[in-house]
Short mmCIF file of C-alpha atoms in Angstrom, two decimals:
data_model
loop_
_atom_site.label_atom_id
_atom_site.label_comp_id
_atom_site.label_asym_id
_atom_site.label_seq_id
_atom_site.Cartn_x
_atom_site.Cartn_y
_atom_site.Cartn_z
CA UNK A 60 32.40 -65.04 5.39
CA UNK A 61 29.99 -67.15 3.16
CA UNK A 62 32.73 -69.82 3.21
CA UNK A 63 32.69 -70.11 7.01
CA UNK A 64 28.93 -69.83 7.71
CA UNK A 65 26.24 -71.62 5.89
CA UNK A 66 23.74 -68.94 5.39
CA UNK A 67 21.13 -71.26 3.53
CA UNK A 68 20.30 -73.61 6.35
CA UNK A 69 18.99 -71.86 9.48
CA UNK A 70 17.05 -73.25 12.43
CA UNK A 71 14.20 -71.62 14.33
CA UNK A 72 15.24 -69.61 17.40
CA UNK A 73 12.70 -71.41 19.55
CA UNK A 74 13.77 -75.06 19.12
CA UNK A 75 12.65 -78.10 21.23
CA UNK A 76 14.92 -80.84 19.83
CA UNK A 77 18.61 -81.35 19.41
CA UNK A 78 20.32 -81.02 15.97
CA UNK A 79 22.23 -83.96 14.61
CA UNK A 80 25.66 -82.59 15.56
CA UNK A 81 24.54 -82.34 19.07
CA UNK A 82 23.38 -85.82 19.27
CA UNK A 83 26.58 -86.90 17.69
CA UNK A 84 28.46 -85.03 20.44
CA UNK A 85 26.40 -86.66 23.13
CA UNK A 86 27.11 -90.07 21.76
CA UNK A 87 30.78 -89.12 21.95
CA UNK A 88 30.27 -88.11 25.66
CA UNK A 89 29.07 -91.61 26.33
CA UNK A 90 32.45 -92.91 25.47
CA UNK A 91 33.43 -91.96 29.04
CA UNK A 92 32.68 -94.72 31.43
CA UNK A 93 30.62 -94.21 34.43
CA UNK A 94 33.86 -94.86 36.63
CA UNK A 95 35.68 -92.17 34.69
CA UNK A 96 32.74 -89.66 35.20
CA UNK A 97 32.58 -90.47 38.86
CA UNK A 98 36.31 -89.99 39.34
CA UNK A 99 36.25 -86.71 37.54
CA UNK A 100 33.59 -85.38 39.88
CA UNK A 101 35.49 -86.47 43.02
CA UNK A 102 38.67 -84.89 41.77
CA UNK A 103 36.93 -81.69 40.98
CA UNK A 104 35.43 -81.69 44.45
CA UNK A 105 38.79 -82.14 46.00
CA UNK A 106 40.27 -79.24 43.98
CA UNK A 107 37.46 -77.05 45.09
CA UNK A 108 37.80 -78.02 48.68
CA UNK A 109 41.52 -77.36 48.64
CA UNK A 110 41.14 -73.70 47.27
CA UNK A 111 40.56 -70.87 49.69
CA UNK A 112 37.81 -69.25 47.50
CA UNK A 113 35.66 -72.34 47.10
CA UNK A 114 36.25 -74.61 50.10
CA UNK A 115 33.19 -73.22 52.05
CA UNK A 116 30.89 -73.30 48.94
CA UNK A 117 28.43 -76.20 48.67
CA UNK A 118 28.06 -77.28 44.92
CA UNK A 119 25.20 -79.50 43.54
CA UNK A 120 26.55 -82.50 41.67
CA UNK A 121 24.47 -81.79 38.54
CA UNK A 122 26.02 -78.27 38.61
CA UNK A 123 29.52 -79.77 38.60
CA UNK A 124 28.61 -82.22 35.95
CA UNK A 125 27.46 -79.39 33.55
CA UNK A 126 31.05 -77.88 33.85
CA UNK A 127 32.72 -81.37 33.38
CA UNK A 128 30.59 -82.18 30.30
CA UNK A 129 31.66 -78.80 28.79
CA UNK A 130 35.25 -79.55 29.49
CA UNK A 131 34.99 -83.15 28.39
CA UNK A 132 35.60 -84.28 31.91
CA UNK A 133 38.95 -82.47 32.27
CA UNK A 134 38.62 -81.73 35.98
CA UNK A 135 41.42 -79.01 35.85
CA UNK A 136 39.76 -77.01 33.15
CA UNK A 137 36.38 -77.31 34.98
CA UNK A 138 38.02 -76.15 38.21
CA UNK A 139 39.52 -73.12 36.48
CA UNK A 140 36.05 -72.17 34.91
CA UNK A 141 34.36 -72.59 38.28
CA UNK A 142 37.01 -70.44 40.04
CA UNK A 143 36.56 -67.71 37.47
CA UNK A 144 32.82 -67.96 38.16
CA UNK A 145 33.23 -67.51 41.88
CA UNK A 146 35.57 -64.52 41.32
CA UNK A 147 32.85 -62.98 39.15
CA UNK A 148 30.15 -63.52 41.82
CA UNK A 149 32.40 -61.96 44.46
CA UNK A 150 33.63 -58.87 42.61
CA UNK A 151 30.75 -58.08 40.51
CA UNK A 152 27.70 -59.01 42.56
CA UNK A 153 25.58 -56.54 40.97
CA UNK A 154 25.36 -58.82 37.92
CA UNK A 155 22.95 -60.93 39.96
CA UNK A 156 20.62 -58.27 40.94
CA UNK A 157 17.27 -57.41 39.35
CA UNK A 158 17.10 -54.51 36.95
CA UNK A 159 14.67 -51.97 38.29
CA UNK A 160 12.97 -51.11 34.92
CA UNK A 161 11.37 -52.85 32.00
CA UNK A 162 14.08 -53.77 29.50
CA UNK A 163 11.70 -53.35 26.58
CA UNK A 164 10.75 -49.87 27.51
CA UNK A 165 14.30 -48.52 27.57
CA UNK A 166 15.77 -47.61 24.05
CA UNK A 167 19.37 -48.03 25.20
CA UNK A 168 18.70 -51.67 26.03
CA UNK A 169 18.58 -52.54 22.42
CA UNK A 170 22.31 -52.63 22.04
CA UNK A 171 22.23 -56.57 22.58
CA UNK A 172 19.66 -58.60 20.78
CA UNK A 173 19.29 -62.11 19.32
CA UNK A 174 18.61 -62.67 15.65
CA UNK A 175 15.35 -64.56 14.91
CA UNK A 176 16.96 -67.74 13.56
CA UNK A 177 19.85 -69.98 14.65
CA UNK A 178 22.70 -71.26 12.47
CA UNK A 179 22.53 -74.64 11.23
CA UNK A 180 24.65 -75.98 13.98
CA UNK A 181 22.05 -74.68 16.54
CA UNK A 182 24.13 -71.75 17.82
CA UNK A 183 22.51 -68.43 18.60
CA UNK A 184 23.43 -65.21 16.81
CA UNK A 185 23.95 -62.38 19.09
CA UNK A 186 23.96 -58.79 17.68
CA UNK A 187 25.71 -56.14 19.50
CA UNK A 188 25.00 -52.57 18.31
CA UNK A 189 26.66 -50.19 20.73
CA UNK A 190 25.25 -47.25 18.70
CA UNK A 191 21.89 -47.72 20.41
CA UNK A 192 23.40 -47.39 23.84
CA UNK A 193 23.31 -43.86 25.43
CA UNK A 194 25.95 -43.72 28.17
CA UNK A 195 24.39 -40.72 29.62
CA UNK A 196 21.07 -42.42 30.07
CA UNK A 197 22.13 -45.89 30.88
CA UNK A 198 25.26 -46.14 33.11
CA UNK A 199 27.94 -48.57 32.04
CA UNK A 200 27.51 -50.66 35.07
CA UNK A 201 23.80 -51.27 34.30
CA UNK A 202 24.78 -52.06 30.70
CA UNK A 203 26.99 -54.64 31.81
CA UNK A 204 24.31 -56.08 34.13
CA UNK A 205 21.87 -56.18 31.21
CA UNK A 206 24.50 -57.95 28.99
CA UNK A 207 24.82 -60.58 31.73
CA UNK A 208 21.12 -61.11 32.14
CA UNK A 209 20.47 -61.52 28.37
CA UNK A 210 23.13 -64.20 28.12
CA UNK A 211 22.06 -65.99 31.34
CA UNK A 212 18.38 -66.12 30.12
CA UNK A 213 19.47 -67.76 26.82
CA UNK A 214 21.79 -70.14 28.51
CA UNK A 215 18.85 -71.97 30.04
CA UNK A 216 18.18 -73.57 26.70
CA UNK A 217 19.85 -76.74 26.44
CA UNK A 218 20.68 -76.35 22.73
CA UNK A 219 22.39 -73.09 23.42
CA UNK A 220 24.47 -74.86 26.26
CA UNK A 221 25.75 -77.25 23.73
CA UNK A 222 26.17 -75.07 20.66
CA UNK A 223 27.12 -71.63 22.07
CA UNK A 224 27.01 -68.29 20.50
CA UNK A 225 28.10 -66.44 17.41
CA UNK A 226 28.64 -62.67 18.05
CA UNK A 227 28.22 -59.88 15.40
CA UNK A 228 29.56 -56.55 16.46
CA UNK A 229 27.90 -53.75 14.48
CA UNK A 230 29.65 -50.56 15.31
CA UNK A 231 27.71 -48.41 12.91
CA UNK A 232 26.67 -45.14 14.47
CA UNK A 233 29.01 -45.80 17.43
CA UNK A 234 31.50 -43.11 18.37
CA UNK A 235 34.49 -42.73 20.68
CA UNK A 236 32.07 -42.13 23.64
CA UNK A 237 31.38 -45.83 23.32
CA UNK A 238 34.80 -47.11 22.41
CA UNK A 239 36.41 -45.43 25.41
CA UNK A 240 34.77 -48.34 27.41
CA UNK A 241 36.68 -50.86 25.15
CA UNK A 242 39.41 -51.35 27.68
CA UNK A 243 41.13 -54.80 28.06
CA UNK A 244 39.55 -55.22 31.57
CA UNK A 245 36.02 -54.72 30.29
CA UNK A 246 36.73 -57.06 27.44
CA UNK A 247 38.04 -59.57 30.02
CA UNK A 248 34.96 -59.11 32.24
CA UNK A 249 32.27 -59.29 29.61
CA UNK A 250 33.66 -62.33 27.91
CA UNK A 251 33.75 -64.06 31.23
CA UNK A 252 30.05 -63.17 31.61
CA UNK A 253 29.34 -64.83 28.37
CA UNK A 254 31.36 -67.91 29.36
CA UNK A 255 33.52 -67.55 26.28
CA UNK A 256 37.28 -67.81 25.65
CA UNK A 257 38.35 -64.36 25.97
CA UNK A 258 41.97 -64.46 24.68
CA UNK A 259 43.69 -66.64 21.95
CA UNK A 260 45.96 -69.20 23.49
CA UNK A 261 49.12 -67.41 22.16
CA UNK A 262 48.26 -64.30 24.04
CA UNK A 263 47.83 -66.34 27.28
CA UNK A 264 51.08 -67.99 26.74
CA UNK A 265 52.81 -64.61 26.09
CA UNK A 266 51.43 -63.15 29.35
CA UNK A 267 52.32 -66.35 31.38
CA UNK A 268 55.91 -66.04 30.01
CA UNK A 269 56.04 -62.31 31.15
CA UNK A 270 54.75 -63.11 34.63
CA UNK A 271 56.57 -66.32 35.51
CA UNK A 272 60.19 -67.18 36.21
CA UNK A 273 61.31 -63.55 36.26
CA UNK A 274 64.92 -62.71 37.33
CA UNK A 275 66.96 -59.59 37.67
CA UNK A 276 70.69 -59.61 37.02
CA UNK A 277 73.35 -57.05 37.79
CA UNK A 278 77.18 -57.20 36.97
CA UNK A 279 79.43 -56.96 39.99
CA UNK A 280 83.17 -57.04 40.62
CA UNK A 281 82.76 -60.69 41.65
CA UNK A 282 80.68 -61.57 38.45
CA UNK A 283 76.94 -61.49 37.57
CA UNK A 284 74.55 -61.59 40.43
CA UNK A 285 70.75 -62.59 39.87
CA UNK A 286 67.66 -63.01 41.96
CA UNK A 287 64.13 -63.91 41.51
CA UNK A 288 61.75 -60.99 40.75
CA UNK A 289 58.03 -61.43 42.16
CA UNK A 290 56.83 -57.83 41.72
CA UNK A 291 56.82 -54.96 39.45
CA UNK A 292 57.07 -54.49 35.62
CA UNK A 293 60.01 -53.62 33.45
CA UNK A 294 60.51 -49.84 32.92
CA UNK A 295 58.71 -48.76 29.80
CA UNK A 296 56.76 -51.97 29.68
CA UNK A 297 53.74 -51.75 27.39
CA UNK A 298 51.64 -54.17 29.57
CA UNK A 299 52.67 -52.64 32.85
CA UNK A 300 49.91 -49.96 32.99
CA UNK A 301 47.33 -52.49 31.99
CA UNK A 302 48.41 -54.94 34.73
CA UNK A 303 48.36 -52.10 37.21
CA UNK A 304 44.89 -51.03 36.25
CA UNK A 305 43.73 -54.55 36.85
CA UNK A 306 45.18 -54.66 40.29
CA UNK A 307 44.12 -51.11 41.30
CA UNK A 308 40.53 -51.50 39.99
CA UNK A 309 39.97 -53.95 42.75
CA UNK A 310 40.37 -51.28 45.51
CA UNK A 311 38.69 -48.68 43.41
CA UNK A 312 35.62 -50.86 42.86
CA UNK A 313 35.29 -51.47 46.67
CA UNK A 314 32.08 -50.21 48.26
CA UNK A 315 33.00 -47.30 50.62
CA UNK A 316 30.96 -45.38 53.03
CA UNK A 317 28.98 -42.37 51.46
CA UNK A 318 31.34 -39.93 53.14
CA UNK A 319 34.56 -41.71 52.00
CA UNK A 320 35.85 -41.00 48.47
CA UNK A 321 38.97 -42.68 47.03
CA UNK A 322 40.63 -41.24 44.04
CA UNK A 323 43.70 -42.54 42.14
CA UNK A 324 45.96 -41.50 39.38
CA UNK A 325 48.45 -44.13 38.39
CA UNK A 326 49.92 -45.16 41.81
CA UNK A 327 48.98 -41.88 43.62
CA UNK A 328 45.99 -42.50 45.82
CA UNK A 329 44.09 -39.85 47.95
CA UNK A 330 41.19 -40.17 50.38
CA UNK A 331 38.64 -37.46 50.93
CA UNK A 332 36.75 -38.12 54.08
CA UNK A 333 34.22 -35.88 55.93
CA UNK A 334 32.47 -36.19 59.29
CA UNK A 335 30.71 -34.07 61.84
CA UNK A 336 32.98 -34.65 64.80
CA UNK A 337 36.52 -35.23 65.26
CA UNK A 338 36.08 -38.64 66.89
CA UNK A 339 33.86 -39.90 64.07
CA UNK A 340 36.51 -38.54 61.53
CA UNK A 341 39.18 -40.49 63.13
CA UNK A 342 37.20 -43.74 63.27
CA UNK A 343 36.19 -43.36 59.64
CA UNK A 344 39.59 -42.52 58.24
CA UNK A 345 41.18 -45.27 60.30
CA UNK A 346 38.64 -47.85 58.99
CA UNK A 347 39.26 -46.66 55.40
CA UNK A 348 43.08 -46.94 55.80
CA UNK A 349 42.74 -50.42 57.28
CA UNK A 350 40.67 -51.62 54.43
CA UNK A 351 43.15 -49.99 51.98
CA UNK A 352 45.99 -51.84 53.91
CA UNK A 353 44.33 -55.20 53.49
CA UNK A 354 44.47 -54.61 49.72
CA UNK A 355 48.11 -53.54 49.70
CA UNK A 356 49.07 -56.55 51.80
CA UNK A 357 47.24 -58.89 49.66
CA UNK A 358 49.25 -57.78 46.61
CA UNK A 359 52.42 -57.22 48.50
CA UNK A 360 52.51 -53.45 47.91
CA UNK A 361 54.40 -51.06 50.18
CA UNK A 362 53.08 -47.50 50.98
CA UNK A 363 55.75 -44.87 51.95
CA UNK A 364 54.69 -43.36 55.19
CA UNK A 365 57.42 -40.73 54.67
CA UNK A 366 55.65 -39.46 51.58
CA UNK A 367 52.19 -39.86 52.92
CA UNK A 368 50.45 -36.77 54.23
CA UNK A 369 47.15 -35.67 55.87
CA UNK A 370 45.51 -32.41 55.76
CA UNK A 371 42.66 -31.23 57.96
CA UNK A 372 40.14 -28.71 56.47
CA UNK A 373 38.30 -27.69 59.56
CA UNK A 374 38.21 -25.15 62.50
CA UNK A 375 39.54 -27.75 64.75
CA UNK A 376 42.88 -26.66 66.29
CA UNK A 377 44.11 -30.32 66.79
CA UNK A 378 42.64 -32.77 64.44
CA UNK A 379 42.64 -36.52 64.78
CA UNK A 380 45.79 -38.70 64.22
CA UNK A 381 45.56 -41.65 61.77
CA UNK A 382 48.08 -44.43 61.61
CA UNK A 383 49.44 -46.71 58.95
CA UNK A 384 50.87 -49.82 60.13
CA UNK A 385 51.26 -48.35 63.71
CA UNK A 386 52.98 -45.37 62.39
CA UNK A 387 51.31 -41.97 62.66
CA UNK A 388 50.96 -40.22 59.25
CA UNK A 389 52.28 -36.72 59.43
CA UNK A 390 49.99 -33.80 59.20
CA UNK A 391 50.59 -30.82 57.08
CA UNK A 392 48.88 -27.46 56.26
CA UNK A 393 49.06 -28.29 52.60
CA UNK A 394 49.85 -31.09 50.24
CA UNK A 395 50.48 -31.42 46.58
CA UNK A 396 48.47 -33.77 44.34
CA UNK A 397 48.82 -34.04 40.59
CA UNK A 398 50.66 -30.63 40.38
CA UNK A 399 48.12 -28.60 42.51
CA UNK A 400 48.86 -27.55 46.11
CA UNK A 401 45.90 -27.85 48.30
CA UNK A 402 46.04 -25.92 51.52
CA UNK A 403 43.84 -26.24 54.72
CA UNK A 404 42.13 -22.97 54.11
CA UNK A 405 41.21 -23.78 50.45
CA UNK A 406 42.25 -20.19 49.39
CA UNK A 407 44.87 -21.78 46.95
CA UNK A 408 47.44 -19.18 48.19
CA UNK A 409 50.19 -21.70 48.47
CA UNK A 410 49.56 -22.98 44.99
CA UNK A 411 49.68 -19.62 43.34
CA UNK A 412 52.68 -18.57 45.31
CA UNK A 413 54.39 -21.74 44.21
CA UNK A 414 53.27 -21.08 40.67
CA UNK A 415 54.77 -17.57 40.75
CA UNK A 416 58.16 -18.74 41.98
CA UNK A 417 58.33 -21.40 39.20
CA UNK A 418 57.31 -18.79 36.55
CA UNK A 419 59.84 -16.30 37.82
CA UNK A 420 62.57 -18.75 37.22
CA UNK A 421 61.13 -19.54 33.74
CA UNK A 422 60.87 -15.76 32.95
CA UNK A 423 64.61 -15.39 33.91
CA UNK A 424 65.57 -18.18 31.54
CA UNK A 425 63.63 -16.80 28.74
CA UNK A 426 65.18 -13.28 29.40
CA UNK A 427 68.67 -14.89 29.15
CA UNK A 428 67.76 -16.55 25.90
CA UNK A 429 66.40 -13.30 24.41
CA UNK A 430 69.33 -11.03 25.66
CA UNK A 431 69.61 -7.40 26.05
CA UNK A 432 69.02 -6.70 22.28
CA UNK A 433 65.78 -8.86 22.16
CA UNK A 434 67.51 -11.25 19.65
CA UNK A 435 64.66 -13.79 20.15
CA UNK A 436 61.85 -13.15 17.62
CA UNK A 437 58.85 -11.59 19.07
CA UNK A 438 56.55 -14.35 17.72
CA UNK A 439 58.64 -16.88 19.38
CA UNK A 440 58.50 -15.01 22.67
CA UNK A 441 54.69 -14.87 22.32
CA UNK A 442 54.54 -18.48 21.43
CA UNK A 443 56.64 -19.52 24.50
CA UNK A 444 54.27 -17.48 26.72
CA UNK A 445 51.12 -19.14 25.29
CA UNK A 446 52.35 -22.69 25.06
CA UNK A 447 54.59 -23.05 28.16
CA UNK A 448 54.10 -20.20 30.74
CA UNK A 449 50.28 -19.81 30.27
CA UNK A 450 49.60 -23.57 30.37
CA UNK A 451 51.72 -24.01 33.47
CA UNK A 452 49.83 -21.28 35.24
CA UNK A 453 46.32 -22.67 34.25
CA UNK A 454 47.14 -26.17 35.27
CA UNK A 455 44.14 -27.36 37.37
CA UNK A 456 42.29 -24.08 36.96
CA UNK A 457 39.01 -25.87 37.31
CA UNK A 458 39.77 -26.55 41.00
CA UNK A 459 41.38 -23.29 42.04
CA UNK A 460 40.09 -20.48 39.65
CA UNK A 461 36.26 -20.95 40.20
CA UNK A 462 35.69 -18.29 41.36
CA UNK A 463 38.75 -16.11 41.83
CA UNK A 464 39.18 -13.58 44.73
CA UNK A 465 40.65 -10.11 44.24
CA UNK A 466 43.92 -11.18 45.69
CA UNK A 467 44.31 -14.14 43.33
CA UNK A 468 43.50 -11.82 40.42
CA UNK A 469 46.34 -9.50 41.44
CA UNK A 470 48.75 -12.17 41.81
CA UNK A 471 47.96 -13.66 38.28
CA UNK A 472 48.39 -10.08 36.75
CA UNK A 473 51.79 -9.73 38.54
CA UNK A 474 52.81 -13.10 37.00
CA UNK A 475 51.65 -12.10 33.33
CA UNK A 476 53.13 -8.67 33.56
CA UNK A 477 56.74 -9.98 33.50
CA UNK A 478 56.17 -11.89 30.22
CA UNK A 479 54.24 -9.10 28.64
CA UNK A 480 57.16 -6.79 29.17
CA UNK A 481 59.49 -9.41 27.72
CA UNK A 482 57.23 -9.81 24.55
CA UNK A 483 56.60 -6.30 23.74
CA UNK A 484 59.95 -4.74 24.96
CA UNK A 485 58.09 -1.79 26.69
CA UNK A 486 59.28 0.26 29.60
CA UNK A 487 58.95 -1.34 33.14
CA UNK A 488 56.69 1.45 34.20
CA UNK A 489 54.07 0.63 31.55
CA UNK A 490 50.68 -0.34 33.16
CA UNK A 491 49.70 -3.85 33.06
CA UNK A 492 46.32 -3.15 31.40
CA UNK A 493 48.11 -1.24 28.67
CA UNK A 494 50.42 -4.19 28.03
CA UNK A 495 47.52 -6.57 27.78
CA UNK A 496 45.77 -4.20 25.11
CA UNK A 497 48.82 -3.68 23.16
CA UNK A 498 49.55 -7.39 22.90
CA UNK A 499 45.90 -8.28 22.58
CA UNK A 500 45.86 -11.06 25.16
CA UNK A 501 43.27 -11.68 27.88
CA UNK A 502 44.12 -10.76 31.45
CA UNK A 503 45.29 -13.85 33.12
CA UNK A 504 42.62 -13.95 35.85
CA UNK A 505 39.90 -13.71 33.07
CA UNK A 506 41.67 -16.51 31.18
CA UNK A 507 41.93 -18.71 34.23
CA UNK A 508 38.21 -18.33 34.95
CA UNK A 509 37.31 -18.91 31.31
CA UNK A 510 39.32 -22.25 31.57
CA UNK A 511 37.70 -23.25 34.74
CA UNK A 512 34.14 -22.61 33.34
CA UNK A 513 34.92 -24.47 30.21
CA UNK A 514 36.33 -27.55 31.99
CA UNK A 515 33.54 -27.61 34.61
CA UNK A 516 30.83 -27.24 31.79
CA UNK A 517 32.37 -29.34 28.78
CA UNK A 518 34.32 -32.10 30.67
CA UNK A 519 32.84 -32.30 34.18
CA UNK A 520 29.27 -31.66 32.85
CA UNK A 521 28.42 -29.24 35.68
CA UNK A 522 26.46 -25.95 35.65
CA UNK A 523 28.65 -23.03 35.81
CA UNK A 524 28.16 -19.29 36.20
CA UNK A 525 30.48 -16.66 34.78
CA UNK A 526 29.66 -12.87 34.80
CA UNK A 527 26.07 -13.65 35.67
CA UNK A 528 25.83 -15.96 32.75
CA UNK A 529 24.68 -19.57 33.33
CA UNK A 530 26.29 -22.35 31.37
CA UNK A 531 24.27 -25.56 31.25
CA UNK A 532 26.11 -28.61 30.09
CA UNK A 533 22.91 -29.99 28.56
CA UNK A 534 23.08 -27.15 25.96
CA UNK A 535 26.36 -28.24 24.67
CA UNK A 536 27.68 -31.26 22.89
CA UNK A 537 29.67 -33.76 25.01
CA UNK A 538 33.11 -33.73 23.65
CA UNK A 539 34.82 -37.10 23.12
CA UNK A 540 38.40 -38.08 23.59
CA UNK A 541 39.90 -39.69 20.47
CA UNK A 542 42.11 -42.78 20.75
CA UNK A 543 45.72 -41.79 20.65
CA UNK A 544 48.43 -43.69 18.94
CA UNK A 545 51.99 -43.11 18.08
CA UNK A 546 52.55 -40.96 15.12
CA UNK A 547 55.29 -43.11 13.74
CA UNK A 548 52.86 -45.99 13.19
CA UNK A 549 49.86 -43.90 11.90
CA UNK A 550 49.20 -44.14 8.18
CA UNK A 551 45.84 -42.63 7.37
CA UNK A 552 45.26 -44.79 4.31
CA UNK A 553 45.82 -47.99 6.35
CA UNK A 554 43.65 -47.10 9.15
CA UNK A 555 40.45 -45.81 7.66
CA UNK A 556 38.06 -48.01 5.57
CA UNK A 557 34.64 -47.03 4.32
CA UNK A 558 33.79 -50.66 3.28
CA UNK A 559 31.44 -53.04 5.11
CA UNK A 560 33.79 -56.06 5.97
CA UNK A 561 33.84 -59.02 8.23
CA UNK A 562 36.96 -59.53 10.18
CA UNK A 563 37.38 -63.04 11.80
CA UNK A 564 38.34 -62.72 15.43
CA UNK A 565 39.33 -66.07 16.93
CA UNK A 566 38.79 -67.05 20.53
CA UNK A 567 35.60 -64.98 21.27
CA UNK A 568 33.61 -68.32 21.13
CA UNK A 569 34.44 -71.56 22.88
CA UNK A 570 32.91 -73.55 20.05
CA UNK A 571 33.51 -71.54 16.92
CA UNK A 572 34.85 -68.24 15.44
CA UNK A 573 33.16 -64.99 15.91
CA UNK A 574 32.92 -62.03 13.61
CA UNK A 575 33.17 -58.26 13.99
CA UNK A 576 30.93 -56.35 11.53
CA UNK A 577 32.82 -53.17 10.93
CA UNK A 578 30.95 -50.39 9.15
CA UNK A 579 32.37 -46.86 8.68
CA UNK A 580 34.93 -47.37 11.48
CA UNK A 581 38.68 -47.44 12.08
CA UNK A 582 40.49 -50.65 11.53
CA UNK A 583 42.87 -50.10 14.45
CA UNK A 584 39.91 -50.72 16.67
CA UNK A 585 39.88 -54.47 15.75
CA UNK A 586 42.96 -55.31 17.86
#
C-alpha cells in the first residue's frame, strides 16, 4: 500500500485552495473551446429531452456543466450519469429527506467518518466501520440515508468534487449480521449514492454480453431453427437470481396502503389485504392488483390466472370478486403457499390432513424397505424418522403450531405412532405414550410447539408463551446466518486470514483505486 499512497504528504481536511494537480487539470479543461463546450451542453439537453424520464425535468445550465466537466465534455457519459441520478431520486426518495435525530448523538452513526487529513492529491479519506452500526437500533434504510447525507455534505467542497474519495473499509468487529446486507443490489445502490464507478469495466462488458443479442436454437427435422430471446435466464444461471432480485425489488419497495402487505419468495407473490367491509375490500384488492399489473406489464411478465387463487377469511358468505386483466380470479377455501396449506378458517385442518396423507405414503415406503424381518437397522429407521419424517411434519410450524388445539395434537400423535411402531417393532396395540417413552422421543405435538416457540423467539424476534412461560427475544442472542458456499470450493486454510492486510479493489473510485482494510475476517468476502 505504501507504494500506491504517499503517506508523508497530507493536506488539511479544511482546505480553501486547489492543489497543483487540480490546477493542472483545470488548465487541461481549458483546451476545449467555448464552441465545443456550448455544443456539448446543447447535445446533452437534446438527449435529456428525448428520454421519457427526463423530458419534463428542467435542468440549470451550471448543473449540466458540472456533469460535463466531470465527463470531460462527453455528453453521452454525462447523460448516463444524469439518468442514474434521476432513477435514484425516483426509486429512493427517502435519501433526500431530513434525518429526525442528531447524528452526533446516535452511536450507530459512527460507521462512516472522514479522516482528519486529505491525501496529497486533495482526495478525502472515508473510513467505513460497519462494526459500529447496530442494525437493531438503526434500520438499514436509515443507515443508507445517513451514508448519502455524509457524502453529499462533503461533495459541496470544490476540492472534493475534483479529487474524489478514497474508501477504507474496516470490518473489524463486524459479523454476519452486517455482511448479510452486502448484496449486489446494495453495493450497486450505495456506490451510485457516492457517485463512484461501482463495477470494473470487464464486469459490465460481461453482463452486457449476457443480456444482449440472445438467441435460442433447436434442432428440427428441417434443420436448426433459432429465434431472438428477450426474456428469462438460462436454467441454472448463476446471475439469474440476482437479476430477478433487482427486478422484483422494484415492486417490493413500492409504498402500499397500511392494510396491504405484499410478500414474495422467488417468483411466488402473495397479497394479504384487510378491510372492514366487502366493498372496501374489493376496491383495495383491485387497486393493489392494478398496481402490480403495471409492474408486470413494464417488465413484460405474465401471470398465470389459472394458478392464481384468492381466499376469503371472513364470515361473509359471498366475498368480493377481483379480476386480473378482465379475468375473475378463482376463489377457494384453501391455498398452498411455500408448502403450507392455508384454509379460510385458519384451523390448519387441511394442512395437517395433507401432511398425514404424505407421511402415510412415506411410512409405507419405509416399511417396504425394512421388510417383515426388520432388516433395516434400528438406528437407520430412527434417523429416517428424525431427519425426514419429523422435518416434513414440522415444516412451517411457526405458522400453524402456535398454539395447538386438542384435535391437532391427536392428529400429530396418530402420525407419529406409525413411525414409532416401525422403529421399535412393538405390537400394534401398544399405547402411543408407551412408545414415546420407550424410544425417548418427545410427543410430536410438544415438538411442534417447541419448534414454533423457538422460531418465533429466535428468528422472528417475537415474544412467545409456552406452558405459562414467557420467552422474550431480548433475553436471547440474535442468531446470524452464515454465508453459504459450495463445499467443493471451500478450503479453510485459503479462506481465513488473521493478518491485517490491504486488498486493492479497482473501480470503487472514479479517480483512483480504493482499499479494503480487512482485519480478522474471511477473504471470500472480498469478492
